[in-house]
Amino acid sequence: MVGDGWASLTALNDEVPDHDHGSTVDNLDHGFQVSKHLECWRKEYVRTRLVHPNQLIDDPDDVDGHMKVESIGETLRAGEPLPAVVLIHQPDERGHPYQLIEGRHRYNAIHREGWPLIFAWVAHVSCCGGPGPDL
């Protein structure tokens, strides 16, 4: 874990702007009843294998996606840091307690490169001491 303090998505976005912020807010609002003001977020390093693999690109015809992932992989190999991906922590029995909300290409690159950890903004809603949904 990077920080023990709770933050809102708005505060994290003010610190490091997310180019897909609007989409992230919509996904959280509609899928999880979480507003951008709920202080349920922490910056964390998460084990990559614990992120649900449903966002791995498996379409060989997704040329643009594969090119983006390769470009990000080059950035990783050069030792450059990446912006955080956005995850929600949802403990489950399948061994993948984190669901990707935003950062699909970064997640794919980190997965392909075999990095054990991924830097993320993680929402803890009704778990780990985090508040319940607020919408």
Phi, psi and omega in degrees: 000142182270317182221146180271343184280151177270146178221164173268162176297325177300314180296317178296319180292327176294325180289312179221100184302137179258120183294344177250029185304316180300316178295319178299314180299315179298315180299318181289319180297308185282324184270335189225002182056045181239125176272166180289352181262349182291126181275078182234012187255145171222149172275128184216157165260122184246141175297123184304323182293346180272354177277130182304130185283008183293351178258008176286134180286119180238009180266110181296342180273357179278069185300315180299316179298315180295324178293319178297316181297318179296318178298318178293323176300321177297321177299316179297314181296334177279356178083013179277140178285154177250152172297158179296146165274166181248122182236157168240136181271118178223090181307136178218176182270354185270356178088013177233078187281002180241134178248130180284128176257321181206142178113032185304314183290323176296316179300315180298317180297314180297319178297312181296324181282351177077023179289132183285337184233149177232134179280131186214154163266120186244126175272128176246095182255118180062029175209163172052029180087000179281160181287168176279172177306151185240002181255000000 
